[in-house]
CSV table of C-alpha atoms in Angstrom, one decimal:
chain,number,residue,atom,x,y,z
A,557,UNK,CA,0.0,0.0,0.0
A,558,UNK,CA,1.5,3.7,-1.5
A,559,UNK,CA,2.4,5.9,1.7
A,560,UNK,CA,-0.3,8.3,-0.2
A,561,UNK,CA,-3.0,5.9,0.3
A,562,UNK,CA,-2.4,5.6,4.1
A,563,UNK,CA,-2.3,9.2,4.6
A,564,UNK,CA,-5.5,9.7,3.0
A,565,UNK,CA,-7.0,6.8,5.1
A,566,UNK,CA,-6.1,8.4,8.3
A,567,UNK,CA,-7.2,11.7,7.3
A,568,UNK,CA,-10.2,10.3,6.1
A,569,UNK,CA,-13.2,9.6,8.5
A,570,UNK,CA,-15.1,6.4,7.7
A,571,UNK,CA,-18.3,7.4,9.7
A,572,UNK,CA,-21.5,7.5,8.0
A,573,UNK,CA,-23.7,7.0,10.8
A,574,UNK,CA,-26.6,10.1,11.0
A,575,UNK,CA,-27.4,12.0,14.2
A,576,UNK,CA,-31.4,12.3,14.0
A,577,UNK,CA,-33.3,14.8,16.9
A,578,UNK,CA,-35.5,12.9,19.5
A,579,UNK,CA,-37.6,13.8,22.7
A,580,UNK,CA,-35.4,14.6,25.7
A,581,UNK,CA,-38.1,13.0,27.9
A,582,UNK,CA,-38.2,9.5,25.9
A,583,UNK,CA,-33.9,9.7,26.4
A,584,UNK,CA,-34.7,11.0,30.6
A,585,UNK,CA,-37.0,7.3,30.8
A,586,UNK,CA,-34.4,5.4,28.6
A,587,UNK,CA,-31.2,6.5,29.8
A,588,UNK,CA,-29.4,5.5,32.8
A,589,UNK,CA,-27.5,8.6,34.1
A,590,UNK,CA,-27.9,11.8,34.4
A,591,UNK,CA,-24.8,14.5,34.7
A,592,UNK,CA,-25.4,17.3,37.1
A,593,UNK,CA,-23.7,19.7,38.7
A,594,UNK,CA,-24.3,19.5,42.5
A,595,UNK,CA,-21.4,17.8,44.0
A,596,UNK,CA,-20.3,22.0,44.6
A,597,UNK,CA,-22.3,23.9,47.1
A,598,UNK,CA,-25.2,26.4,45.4
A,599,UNK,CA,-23.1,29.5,45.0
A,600,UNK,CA,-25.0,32.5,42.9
A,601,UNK,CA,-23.1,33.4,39.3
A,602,UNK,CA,-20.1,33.5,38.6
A,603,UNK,CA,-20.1,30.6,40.8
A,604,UNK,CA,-16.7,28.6,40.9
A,605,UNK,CA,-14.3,29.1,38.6
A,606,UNK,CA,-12.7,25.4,37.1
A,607,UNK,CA,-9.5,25.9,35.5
A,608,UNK,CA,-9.3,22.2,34.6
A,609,UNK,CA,-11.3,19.6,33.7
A,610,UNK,CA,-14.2,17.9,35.8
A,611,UNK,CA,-14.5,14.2,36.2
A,612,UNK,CA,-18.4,13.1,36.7
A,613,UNK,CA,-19.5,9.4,36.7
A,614,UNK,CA,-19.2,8.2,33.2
A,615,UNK,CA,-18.0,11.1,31.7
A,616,UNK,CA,-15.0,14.0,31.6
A,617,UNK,CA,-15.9,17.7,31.0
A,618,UNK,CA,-13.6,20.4,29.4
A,619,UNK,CA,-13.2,22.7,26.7
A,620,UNK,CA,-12.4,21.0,23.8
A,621,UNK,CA,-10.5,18.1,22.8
A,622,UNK,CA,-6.8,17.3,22.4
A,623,UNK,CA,-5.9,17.8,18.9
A,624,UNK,CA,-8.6,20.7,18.3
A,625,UNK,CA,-7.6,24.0,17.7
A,626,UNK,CA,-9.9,26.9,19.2
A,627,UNK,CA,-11.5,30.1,17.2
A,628,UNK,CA,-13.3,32.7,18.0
A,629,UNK,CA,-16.7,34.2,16.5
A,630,UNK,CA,-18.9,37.6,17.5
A,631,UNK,CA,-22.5,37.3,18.1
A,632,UNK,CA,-25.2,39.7,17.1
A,633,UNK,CA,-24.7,41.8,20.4
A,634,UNK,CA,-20.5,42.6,19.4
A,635,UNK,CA,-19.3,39.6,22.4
A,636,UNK,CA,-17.0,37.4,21.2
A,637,UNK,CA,-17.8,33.7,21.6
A,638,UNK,CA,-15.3,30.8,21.4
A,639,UNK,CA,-15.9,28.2,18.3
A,640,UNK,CA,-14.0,25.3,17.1
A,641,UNK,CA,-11.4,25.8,14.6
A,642,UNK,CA,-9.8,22.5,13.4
A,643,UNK,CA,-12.2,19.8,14.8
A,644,UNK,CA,-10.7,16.3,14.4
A,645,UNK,CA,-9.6,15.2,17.7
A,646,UNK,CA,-6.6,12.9,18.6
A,647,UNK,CA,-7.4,9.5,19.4
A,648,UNK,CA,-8.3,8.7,22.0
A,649,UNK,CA,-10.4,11.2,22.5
A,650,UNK,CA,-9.6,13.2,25.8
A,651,UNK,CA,-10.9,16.8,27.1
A,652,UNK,CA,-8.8,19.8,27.5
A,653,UNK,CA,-9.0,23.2,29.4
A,654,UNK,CA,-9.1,26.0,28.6
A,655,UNK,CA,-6.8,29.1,29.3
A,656,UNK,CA,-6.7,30.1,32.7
A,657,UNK,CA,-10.0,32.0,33.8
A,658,UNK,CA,-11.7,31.0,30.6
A,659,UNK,CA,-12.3,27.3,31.2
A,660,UNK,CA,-15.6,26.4,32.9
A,661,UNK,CA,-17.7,27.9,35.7
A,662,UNK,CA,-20.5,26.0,38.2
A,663,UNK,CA,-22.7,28.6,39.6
A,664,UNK,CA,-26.4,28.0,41.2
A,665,UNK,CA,-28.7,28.9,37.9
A,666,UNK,CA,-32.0,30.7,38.8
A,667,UNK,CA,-33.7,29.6,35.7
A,668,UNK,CA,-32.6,25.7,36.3
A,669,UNK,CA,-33.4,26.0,40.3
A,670,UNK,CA,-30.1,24.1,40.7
A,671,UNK,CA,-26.3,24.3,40.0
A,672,UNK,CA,-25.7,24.1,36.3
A,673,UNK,CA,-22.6,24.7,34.1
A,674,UNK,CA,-21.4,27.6,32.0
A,675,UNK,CA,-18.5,27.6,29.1
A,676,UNK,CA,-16.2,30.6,29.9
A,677,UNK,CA,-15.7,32.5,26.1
A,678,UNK,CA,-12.6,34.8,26.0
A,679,UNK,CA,-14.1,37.8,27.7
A,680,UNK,CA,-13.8,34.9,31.0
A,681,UNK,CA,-14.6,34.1,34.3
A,682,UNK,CA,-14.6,37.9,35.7
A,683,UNK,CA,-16.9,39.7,33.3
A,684,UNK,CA,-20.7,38.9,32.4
A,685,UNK,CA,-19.5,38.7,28.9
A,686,UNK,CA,-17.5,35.9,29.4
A,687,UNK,CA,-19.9,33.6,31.3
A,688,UNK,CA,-21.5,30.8,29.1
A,689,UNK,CA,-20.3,32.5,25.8
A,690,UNK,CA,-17.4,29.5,25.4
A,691,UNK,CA,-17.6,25.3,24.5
A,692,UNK,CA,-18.0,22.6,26.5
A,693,UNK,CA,-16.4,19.5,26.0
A,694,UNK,CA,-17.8,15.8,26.7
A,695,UNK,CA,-16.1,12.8,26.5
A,696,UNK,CA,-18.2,9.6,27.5
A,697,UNK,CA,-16.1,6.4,29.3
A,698,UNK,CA,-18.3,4.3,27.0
A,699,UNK,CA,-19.5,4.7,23.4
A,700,UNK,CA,-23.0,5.9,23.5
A,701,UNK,CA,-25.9,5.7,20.9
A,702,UNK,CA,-27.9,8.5,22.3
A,703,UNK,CA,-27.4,11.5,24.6
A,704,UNK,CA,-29.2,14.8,25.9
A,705,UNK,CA,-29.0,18.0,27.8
A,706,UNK,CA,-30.5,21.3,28.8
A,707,UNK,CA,-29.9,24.3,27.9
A,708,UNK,CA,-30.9,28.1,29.3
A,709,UNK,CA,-30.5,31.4,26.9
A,710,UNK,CA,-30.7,34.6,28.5
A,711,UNK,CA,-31.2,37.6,26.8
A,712,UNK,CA,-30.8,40.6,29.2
A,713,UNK,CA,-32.9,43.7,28.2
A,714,UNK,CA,-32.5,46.3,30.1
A,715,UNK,CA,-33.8,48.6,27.5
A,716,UNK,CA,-36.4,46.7,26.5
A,717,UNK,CA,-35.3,45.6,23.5
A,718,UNK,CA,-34.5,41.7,22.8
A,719,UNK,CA,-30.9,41.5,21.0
A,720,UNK,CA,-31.4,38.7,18.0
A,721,UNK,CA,-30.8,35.5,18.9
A,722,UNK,CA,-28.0,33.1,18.3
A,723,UNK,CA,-27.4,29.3,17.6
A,724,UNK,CA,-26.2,26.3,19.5
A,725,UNK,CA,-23.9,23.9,17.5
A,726,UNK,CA,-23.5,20.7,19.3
A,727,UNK,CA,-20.6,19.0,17.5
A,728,UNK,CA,-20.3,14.5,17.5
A,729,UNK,CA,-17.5,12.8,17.2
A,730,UNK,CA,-16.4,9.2,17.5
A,731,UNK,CA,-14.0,8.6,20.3
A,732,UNK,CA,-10.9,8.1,17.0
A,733,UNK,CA,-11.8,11.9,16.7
A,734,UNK,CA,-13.6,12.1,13.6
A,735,UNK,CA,-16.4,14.3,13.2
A,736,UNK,CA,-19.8,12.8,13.0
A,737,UNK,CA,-22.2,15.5,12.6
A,738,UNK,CA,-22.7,19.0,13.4
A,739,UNK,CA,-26.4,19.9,14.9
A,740,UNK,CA,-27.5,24.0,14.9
A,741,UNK,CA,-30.0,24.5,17.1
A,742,UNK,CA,-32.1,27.2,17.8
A,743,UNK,CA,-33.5,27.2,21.6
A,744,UNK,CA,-36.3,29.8,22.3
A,745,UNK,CA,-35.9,32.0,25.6
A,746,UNK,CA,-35.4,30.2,28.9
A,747,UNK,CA,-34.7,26.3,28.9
A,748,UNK,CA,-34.9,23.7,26.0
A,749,UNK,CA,-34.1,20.3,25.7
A,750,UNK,CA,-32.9,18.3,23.2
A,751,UNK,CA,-31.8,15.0,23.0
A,752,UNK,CA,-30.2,13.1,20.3
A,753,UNK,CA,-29.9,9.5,19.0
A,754,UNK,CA,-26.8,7.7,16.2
A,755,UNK,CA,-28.7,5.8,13.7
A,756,UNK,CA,-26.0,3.2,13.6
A,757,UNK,CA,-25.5,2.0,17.2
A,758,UNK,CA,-23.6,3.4,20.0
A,759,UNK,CA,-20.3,5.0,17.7
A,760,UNK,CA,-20.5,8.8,19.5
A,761,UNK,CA,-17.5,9.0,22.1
A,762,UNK,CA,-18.2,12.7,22.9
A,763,UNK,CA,-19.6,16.1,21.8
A,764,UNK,CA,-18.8,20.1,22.1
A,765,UNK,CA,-21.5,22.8,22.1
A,766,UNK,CA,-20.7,25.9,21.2
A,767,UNK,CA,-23.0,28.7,20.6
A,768,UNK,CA,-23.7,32.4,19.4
A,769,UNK,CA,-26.2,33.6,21.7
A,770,UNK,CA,-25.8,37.4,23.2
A,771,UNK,CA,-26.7,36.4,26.4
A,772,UNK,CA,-24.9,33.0,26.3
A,773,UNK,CA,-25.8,29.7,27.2
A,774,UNK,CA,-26.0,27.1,30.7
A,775,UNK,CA,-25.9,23.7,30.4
A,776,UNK,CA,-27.6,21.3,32.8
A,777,UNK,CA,-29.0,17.6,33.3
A,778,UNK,CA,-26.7,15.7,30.5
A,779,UNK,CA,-28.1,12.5,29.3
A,780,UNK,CA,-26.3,9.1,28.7
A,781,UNK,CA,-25.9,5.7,29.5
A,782,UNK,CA,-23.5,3.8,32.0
A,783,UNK,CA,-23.5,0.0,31.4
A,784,UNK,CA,-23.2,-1.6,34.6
A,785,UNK,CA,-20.1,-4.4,34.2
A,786,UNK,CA,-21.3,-8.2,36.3
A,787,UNK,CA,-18.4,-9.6,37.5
């Protein structure tokens, strides 16, 4: 085999497997675990500010993943948001921080009634601007064929008027760090759910959701499965 053809097999993703949209609730009943953010005390925005990754049962949390390369993108309001800029991962896959102050936070969400968790976007951890305006990495211990989650957009008006809303991209990949599909949603005000199922069998080894909104985003009550091992 040419050294040409193995470059372009291992720069080429073999994934044809489609991500199709399905009822958070069905996934909530079907699924066995349920990320949250509660192991850190209720503390009102901005919370606690992570400047490495979390561990949760079944699951790591970051930025992004190693071998992605981080961009940034300005949403209707002028803030400047994080999104990805090269997206295939290095295999395994396996979260990253981000920069110092512009990681993660965990703060108590009023909207949610409970802690939840916000992506820090360059304008980080000390300004409003930076609080849920950055991506959030997820990379599952097993391979899962469906996942879910919760998300709150706030758009502050103190004028009255609504700024334009922006998107939510929730980006797939296998855990080789190929790119499965890219979902853009569009949540209304306050929370939506969405939940997500791989047509081919359980292939996704993690996601990152980035988004656009002027308010930004938090993210609670992450869907997926643990499979219990009998010894």
């Amino acid at each position: 085999m040419s050294l040409r053809l193995l470059f372009l097999l291992a720069f080429t993703t073999p994934v044809s497997a489609e991500i199709i949209a399905v009822p958070y609730s069905d996934l909530r009943l079907e699924l066995s675990n349920t990320l949250t953010f509660e192991t850190l005390p209720q503390r009102p925005e901005p919370g606690f500010n992570l400047d490495h990754p979390l561990r949760s049962a079944g699951a790591w949390v970051g930025e992004h993943f190693a071998g992605q390369s981080m961009a940034e993108v300005v949403a209707t309001n002028g803030s400047p948001h994080d999104a990805l800029g090269h997206a295939f991962g290095h295999r395994p896959l396996s979260v990253q921080p981000g920069l110092p102050n512009r990681n993660l936070s965990i703060a108590f969400h009023r909207g949610f009634g409970s802690n939840a968790i916000l992506p820090l976007g360059p304008d980080g951890f000390d300004r409003v601007s930076g609080r849920g305006e950055g991506a959030l990495a997820v990379v599952f211990d097993t391979d899962q064929m469906a996942v879910g989650f919760r998300v709150h957009t706030d758009y502050a008006a103190p004028l009255g008027n609504i700024p334009s809303s922006g998107d939510v991209r929730v980006h797939f990949f296998t855990r080789q760090g190929y790119p499965i599909e890219t979902k853009v949603l569009t949540p209304g005000r306050g929370i939506s759910e969405f939940g997500f199922r791989v047509t081919d069998g359980p292939i996704l080894g993690g996601m990152v959701v980035t988004n656009t909104d002027p308010g930004g985003i938090a993210i609670d009550d992450i869907l997926f499965q643990i499979d219990l091992m009998l010894f």
